[in-house]
């Protein structure tokens, strides 16, 4: 539950907001949630180049 507070403005959540979040959480579909997490992990890994070892990213040029 502490993670909820980290994402909240000023790290505060009202009782009403917490109830709404709990309601939304209870309606989550496990398979869909896993799919979303895998998608974000794959994007994170793509940024580091570890998702596809044959893919080399070109360095970005600094524009001044």
PDB file of N, CA and C in Angstrom:
ATOM      1  N   UNK A   1       0.819  -1.183   0.000  1.00  0.00           N
ATOM      2  CA  UNK A   1       0.000   0.000   0.000  1.00  0.00           C
ATOM      3  C   UNK A   1       0.864   1.249   0.000  1.00  0.00           C
ATOM      4  N   UNK A   2       2.072   1.155   0.503  1.00  0.00           N
ATOM      5  CA  UNK A   2       2.956   2.323   0.534  1.00  0.00           C
ATOM      6  C   UNK A   2       3.235   2.860  -0.863  1.00  0.00           C
ATOM      7  N   UNK A   3       3.215   1.997  -1.865  1.00  0.00           N
ATOM      8  CA  UNK A   3       3.460   2.446  -3.239  1.00  0.00           C
ATOM      9  C   UNK A   3       2.387   3.413  -3.718  1.00  0.00           C
ATOM     10  N   UNK A   4       1.180   3.250  -3.229  1.00  0.00           N
ATOM     11  CA  UNK A   4       0.107   4.179  -3.608  1.00  0.00           C
ATOM     12  C   UNK A   4       0.461   5.601  -3.194  1.00  0.00           C
ATOM     13  N   UNK A   5       1.015   5.726  -2.009  1.00  0.00           N
ATOM     14  CA  UNK A   5       1.339   7.052  -1.494  1.00  0.00           C
ATOM     15  C   UNK A   5       2.501   7.691  -2.254  1.00  0.00           C
ATOM     16  N   UNK A   6       3.413   6.872  -2.756  1.00  0.00           N
ATOM     17  CA  UNK A   6       4.537   7.416  -3.516  1.00  0.00           C
ATOM     18  C   UNK A   6       4.079   8.091  -4.801  1.00  0.00           C
ATOM     19  N   UNK A   7       3.027   7.579  -5.399  1.00  0.00           N
ATOM     20  CA  UNK A   7       2.525   8.146  -6.643  1.00  0.00           C
ATOM     21  C   UNK A   7       1.541   9.280  -6.450  1.00  0.00           C
ATOM     22  N   UNK A   8       1.143   9.516  -5.216  1.00  0.00           N
ATOM     23  CA  UNK A   8       0.151  10.550  -4.935  1.00  0.00           C
ATOM     24  C   UNK A   8       0.802  11.919  -4.812  1.00  0.00           C
ATOM     25  N   UNK A   9       0.036  12.923  -5.164  1.00  0.00           N
ATOM     26  CA  UNK A   9       0.517  14.299  -5.035  1.00  0.00           C
ATOM     27  C   UNK A   9       0.863  14.560  -3.570  1.00  0.00           C
ATOM     28  N   UNK A  10       2.043  15.079  -3.332  1.00  0.00           N
ATOM     29  CA  UNK A  10       2.541  15.363  -1.979  1.00  0.00           C
ATOM     30  C   UNK A  10       2.529  14.124  -1.081  1.00  0.00           C
ATOM     31  N   UNK A  11       2.490  12.945  -1.684  1.00  0.00           N
ATOM     32  CA  UNK A  11       2.490  11.668  -0.959  1.00  0.00           C
ATOM     33  C   UNK A  11       1.327  11.553   0.014  1.00  0.00           C
ATOM     34  N   UNK A  12       0.187  12.126  -0.364  1.00  0.00           N
ATOM     35  CA  UNK A  12      -1.008  12.068   0.484  1.00  0.00           C
ATOM     36  C   UNK A  12      -2.194  11.568  -0.326  1.00  0.00           C
ATOM     37  N   UNK A  13      -3.000  10.745   0.315  1.00  0.00           N
ATOM     38  CA  UNK A  13      -4.207  10.215  -0.303  1.00  0.00           C
ATOM     39  C   UNK A  13      -5.345  10.365   0.700  1.00  0.00           C
ATOM     40  N   UNK A  14      -6.451  10.885   0.237  1.00  0.00           N
ATOM     41  CA  UNK A  14      -7.611  11.009   1.115  1.00  0.00           C
ATOM     42  C   UNK A  14      -8.246   9.634   1.310  1.00  0.00           C
ATOM     43  N   UNK A  15      -9.069   9.520   2.330  1.00  0.00           N
ATOM     44  CA  UNK A  15      -9.759   8.255   2.587  1.00  0.00           C
ATOM     45  C   UNK A  15     -10.615   7.864   1.389  1.00  0.00           C
ATOM     46  N   UNK A  16     -11.243   8.851   0.777  1.00  0.00           N
ATOM     47  CA  UNK A  16     -12.091   8.590  -0.396  1.00  0.00           C
ATOM     48  C   UNK A  16     -11.245   8.066  -1.565  1.00  0.00           C
ATOM     49  N   UNK A  17     -10.096   8.699  -1.814  1.00  0.00           N
ATOM     50  CA  UNK A  17      -9.216   8.250  -2.894  1.00  0.00           C
ATOM     51  C   UNK A  17      -8.729   6.828  -2.638  1.00  0.00           C
ATOM     52  N   UNK A  18      -8.416   6.530  -1.384  1.00  0.00           N
ATOM     53  CA  UNK A  18      -7.948   5.191  -1.041  1.00  0.00           C
ATOM     54  C   UNK A  18      -9.051   4.158  -1.286  1.00  0.00           C
ATOM     55  N   UNK A  19     -10.273   4.491  -0.929  1.00  0.00           N
ATOM     56  CA  UNK A  19     -11.400   3.588  -1.207  1.00  0.00           C
ATOM     57  C   UNK A  19     -11.562   3.362  -2.704  1.00  0.00           C
ATOM     58  N   UNK A  20     -11.429   4.427  -3.479  1.00  0.00           N
ATOM     59  CA  UNK A  20     -11.546   4.302  -4.932  1.00  0.00           C
ATOM     60  C   UNK A  20     -10.437   3.418  -5.494  1.00  0.00           C
ATOM     61  N   UNK A  21      -9.228   3.601  -4.998  1.00  0.00           N
ATOM     62  CA  UNK A  21      -8.102   2.787  -5.459  1.00  0.00           C
ATOM     63  C   UNK A  21      -8.292   1.316  -5.089  1.00  0.00           C
ATOM     64  N   UNK A  22      -8.778   1.067  -3.884  1.00  0.00           N
ATOM     65  CA  UNK A  22      -9.036  -0.308  -3.457  1.00  0.00           C
ATOM     66  C   UNK A  22     -10.114  -0.954  -4.331  1.00  0.00           C
ATOM     67  N   UNK A  23     -11.151  -0.190  -4.666  1.00  0.00           N
ATOM     68  CA  UNK A  23     -12.210  -0.706  -5.527  1.00  0.00           C
ATOM     69  C   UNK A  23     -11.647  -1.043  -6.905  1.00  0.00           C
ATOM     70  N   UNK A  24     -10.840  -0.120  -7.463  1.00  0.00           N
ATOM     71  CA  UNK A  24     -10.248  -0.364  -8.776  1.00  0.00           C
ATOM     72  C   UNK A  24      -9.327  -1.576  -8.745  1.00  0.00           C
ATOM     73  N   UNK A  25      -8.544  -1.715  -7.681  1.00  0.00           N
ATOM     74  CA  UNK A  25      -7.626  -2.839  -7.554  1.00  0.00           C
ATOM     75  C   UNK A  25      -8.389  -4.159  -7.515  1.00  0.00           C
ATOM     76  N   UNK A  26      -9.502  -4.178  -6.812  1.00  0.00           N
ATOM     77  CA  UNK A  26     -10.269  -5.425  -6.693  1.00  0.00           C
ATOM     78  C   UNK A  26     -10.860  -5.859  -8.029  1.00  0.00           C
ATOM     79  N   UNK A  27     -10.993  -4.927  -8.974  1.00  0.00           N
ATOM     80  CA  UNK A  27     -11.563  -5.252 -10.286  1.00  0.00           C
ATOM     81  C   UNK A  27     -10.500  -5.613 -11.319  1.00  0.00           C
ATOM     82  N   UNK A  28      -9.238  -5.586 -10.948  1.00  0.00           N
ATOM     83  CA  UNK A  28      -8.180  -5.903 -11.902  1.00  0.00           C
ATOM     84  C   UNK A  28      -8.267  -7.349 -12.364  1.00  0.00           C
ATOM     85  N   UNK A  29      -7.943  -7.545 -13.613  1.00  0.00           N
ATOM     86  CA  UNK A  29      -7.844  -8.877 -14.186  1.00  0.00           C
ATOM     87  C   UNK A  29      -6.371  -9.275 -14.123  1.00  0.00           C
ATOM     88  N   UNK A  30      -6.075 -10.407 -13.502  1.00  0.00           N
ATOM     89  CA  UNK A  30      -4.690 -10.830 -13.278  1.00  0.00           C
ATOM     90  C   UNK A  30      -3.925 -10.984 -14.593  1.00  0.00           C
ATOM     91  N   UNK A  31      -4.527 -11.640 -15.566  1.00  0.00           N
ATOM     92  CA  UNK A  31      -3.827 -11.867 -16.839  1.00  0.00           C
ATOM     93  C   UNK A  31      -3.545 -10.555 -17.561  1.00  0.00           C
ATOM     94  N   UNK A  32      -4.498  -9.636 -17.550  1.00  0.00           N
ATOM     95  CA  UNK A  32      -4.286  -8.339 -18.191  1.00  0.00           C
ATOM     96  C   UNK A  32      -3.178  -7.582 -17.469  1.00  0.00           C
ATOM     97  N   UNK A  33      -3.185  -7.634 -16.149  1.00  0.00           N
ATOM     98  CA  UNK A  33      -2.160  -6.949 -15.363  1.00  0.00           C
ATOM     99  C   UNK A  33      -0.770  -7.500 -15.686  1.00  0.00           C
ATOM    100  N   UNK A  34      -0.661  -8.813 -15.792  1.00  0.00           N
ATOM    101  CA  UNK A  34       0.622  -9.425 -16.137  1.00  0.00           C
ATOM    102  C   UNK A  34       1.070  -8.998 -17.529  1.00  0.00           C
ATOM    103  N   UNK A  35       0.119  -8.919 -18.451  1.00  0.00           N
ATOM    104  CA  UNK A  35       0.435  -8.509 -19.810  1.00  0.00           C
ATOM    105  C   UNK A  35       0.957  -7.072 -19.845  1.00  0.00           C
ATOM    106  N   UNK A  36       0.319  -6.195 -19.092  1.00  0.00           N
ATOM    107  CA  UNK A  36       0.756  -4.798 -19.036  1.00  0.00           C
ATOM    108  C   UNK A  36       2.152  -4.701 -18.437  1.00  0.00           C
ATOM    109  N   UNK A  37       2.402  -5.433 -17.347  1.00  0.00           N
ATOM    110  CA  UNK A  37       3.726  -5.410 -16.726  1.00  0.00           C
ATOM    111  C   UNK A  37       4.799  -5.931 -17.677  1.00  0.00           C
ATOM    112  N   UNK A  38       4.490  -6.987 -18.396  1.00  0.00           N
ATOM    113  CA  UNK A  38       5.457  -7.530 -19.352  1.00  0.00           C
ATOM    114  C   UNK A  38       5.759  -6.521 -20.456  1.00  0.00           C
ATOM    115  N   UNK A  39       4.724  -5.822 -20.917  1.00  0.00           N
ATOM    116  CA  UNK A  39       4.920  -4.796 -21.943  1.00  0.00           C
ATOM    117  C   UNK A  39       5.877  -3.708 -21.443  1.00  0.00           C
ATOM    118  N   UNK A  40       5.642  -3.200 -20.241  1.00  0.00           N
ATOM    119  CA  UNK A  40       6.512  -2.153 -19.717  1.00  0.00           C
ATOM    120  C   UNK A  40       7.927  -2.660 -19.463  1.00  0.00           C
ATOM    121  N   UNK A  41       8.053  -3.906 -19.013  1.00  0.00           N
ATOM    122  CA  UNK A  41       9.393  -4.475 -18.825  1.00  0.00           C
ATOM    123  C   UNK A  41      10.123  -4.589 -20.157  1.00  0.00           C
ATOM    124  N   UNK A  42       9.409  -4.993 -21.204  1.00  0.00           N
ATOM    125  CA  UNK A  42      10.048  -5.141 -22.512  1.00  0.00           C
ATOM    126  C   UNK A  42      10.499  -3.781 -23.039  1.00  0.00           C
ATOM    127  N   UNK A  43       9.713  -2.742 -22.780  1.00  0.00           N
ATOM    128  CA  UNK A  43      10.120  -1.393 -23.203  1.00  0.00           C
ATOM    129  C   UNK A  43      11.345  -0.938 -22.423  1.00  0.00           C
ATOM    130  N   UNK A  44      11.367  -1.245 -21.144  1.00  0.00           N
ATOM    131  CA  UNK A  44      12.518  -0.867 -20.313  1.00  0.00           C
ATOM    132  C   UNK A  44      13.769  -1.589 -20.813  1.00  0.00           C
ATOM    133  N   UNK A  45      13.630  -2.874 -21.082  1.00  0.00           N
ATOM    134  CA  UNK A  45      14.764  -3.660 -21.577  1.00  0.00           C
ATOM    135  C   UNK A  45      15.198  -3.216 -22.965  1.00  0.00           C
ATOM    136  N   UNK A  46      14.274  -2.775 -23.785  1.00  0.00           N
ATOM    137  CA  UNK A  46      14.609  -2.312 -25.131  1.00  0.00           C
ATOM    138  C   UNK A  46      15.500  -1.083 -25.048  1.00  0.00           C
ATOM    139  N   UNK A  47      15.285  -0.257 -24.044  1.00  0.00           N
ATOM    140  CA  UNK A  47      16.109   0.939 -23.859  1.00  0.00           C
ATOM    141  C   UNK A  47      17.542   0.605 -23.496  1.00  0.00           C
ATOM    142  N   UNK A  48      17.753  -0.539 -22.849  1.00  0.00           N
ATOM    143  CA  UNK A  48      19.105  -0.922 -22.458  1.00  0.00           C
ATOM    144  C   UNK A  48      19.771  -1.805 -23.500  1.00  0.00           C
ATOM    145  N   UNK A  49      19.005  -2.205 -24.513  1.00  0.00           N
ATOM    146  CA  UNK A  49      19.561  -3.047 -25.571  1.00  0.00           C
ATOM    147  C   UNK A  49      19.570  -4.519 -25.227  1.00  0.00           C
ATOM    148  N   UNK A  50      19.101  -4.897 -24.027  1.00  0.00           N
ATOM    149  CA  UNK A  50      19.154  -6.294 -23.633  1.00  0.00           C
ATOM    150  C   UNK A  50      18.008  -7.125 -24.206  1.00  0.00           C
ATOM    151  N   UNK A  51      16.976  -6.501 -24.719  1.00  0.00           N
ATOM    152  CA  UNK A  51      15.844  -7.254 -25.262  1.00  0.00           C
ATOM    153  C   UNK A  51      16.227  -7.982 -26.542  1.00  0.00           C
ATOM    154  N   UNK A  52      17.082  -7.371 -27.373  1.00  0.00           N
ATOM    155  CA  UNK A  52      17.507  -7.970 -28.633  1.00  0.00           C
ATOM    156  C   UNK A  52      19.009  -7.766 -28.768  1.00  0.00           C
ATOM    157  N   UNK A  53      19.810  -8.764 -28.414  1.00  0.00           N
ATOM    158  CA  UNK A  53      21.265  -8.597 -28.432  1.00  0.00           C
ATOM    159  C   UNK A  53      21.828  -8.272 -29.814  1.00  0.00           C
ATOM    160  N   UNK A  54      21.111  -8.585 -30.894  1.00  0.00           N
ATOM    161  CA  UNK A  54      21.588  -8.291 -32.235  1.00  0.00           C
ATOM    162  C   UNK A  54      21.321  -6.855 -32.651  1.00  0.00           C
ATOM    163  N   UNK A  55      20.610  -6.135 -31.831  1.00  0.00           N
ATOM    164  CA  UNK A  55      20.237  -4.760 -32.152  1.00  0.00           C
ATOM    165  C   UNK A  55      21.170  -3.805 -31.439  1.00  0.00           C
ATOM    166  N   UNK A  56      21.877  -2.990 -32.193  1.00  0.00           N
ATOM    167  CA  UNK A  56      22.783  -1.994 -31.598  1.00  0.00           C
ATOM    168  C   UNK A  56      22.193  -0.610 -31.796  1.00  0.00           C
ATOM    169  N   UNK A  57      22.038   0.117 -30.718  1.00  0.00           N
ATOM    170  CA  UNK A  57      21.506   1.476 -30.814  1.00  0.00           C
ATOM    171  C   UNK A  57      22.635   2.428 -31.149  1.00  0.00           C
ATOM    172  N   UNK A  58      22.333   3.364 -32.014  1.00  0.00           N
ATOM    173  CA  UNK A  58      23.307   4.396 -32.341  1.00  0.00           C
ATOM    174  C   UNK A  58      23.323   5.438 -31.236  1.00  0.00           C
ATOM    175  N   UNK A  59      24.494   5.966 -30.887  1.00  0.00           N
ATOM    176  CA  UNK A  59      24.530   7.015 -29.867  1.00  0.00           C
ATOM    177  C   UNK A  59      23.833   8.264 -30.379  1.00  0.00           C
ATOM    178  N   UNK A  60      23.174   8.965 -29.469  1.00  0.00           N
ATOM    179  CA  UNK A  60      22.499  10.187 -29.841  1.00  0.00           C
ATOM    180  C   UNK A  60      23.513  11.318 -29.936  1.00  0.00           C
ATOM    181  N   UNK A  61      23.330  12.176 -30.927  1.00  0.00           N
ATOM    182  CA  UNK A  61      24.206  13.320 -31.082  1.00  0.00           C
ATOM    183  C   UNK A  61      23.706  14.471 -30.230  1.00  0.00           C
ATOM    184  N   UNK A  62      24.629  15.159 -29.594  1.00  0.00           N
ATOM    185  CA  UNK A  62      24.250  16.320 -28.783  1.00  0.00           C
ATOM    186  C   UNK A  62      24.037  17.517 -29.707  1.00  0.00           C
ATOM    187  N   UNK A  63      22.922  18.172 -29.572  1.00  0.00           N
ATOM    188  CA  UNK A  63      22.612  19.346 -30.378  1.00  0.00           C
ATOM    189  C   UNK A  63      22.753  20.586 -29.511  1.00  0.00           C
ATOM    190  N   UNK A  64      23.580  21.519 -29.939  1.00  0.00           N
ATOM    191  CA  UNK A  64      23.775  22.753 -29.160  1.00  0.00           C
ATOM    192  C   UNK A  64      23.314  23.944 -29.923  1.00  0.00           C
TER     193      UNK A  64
END
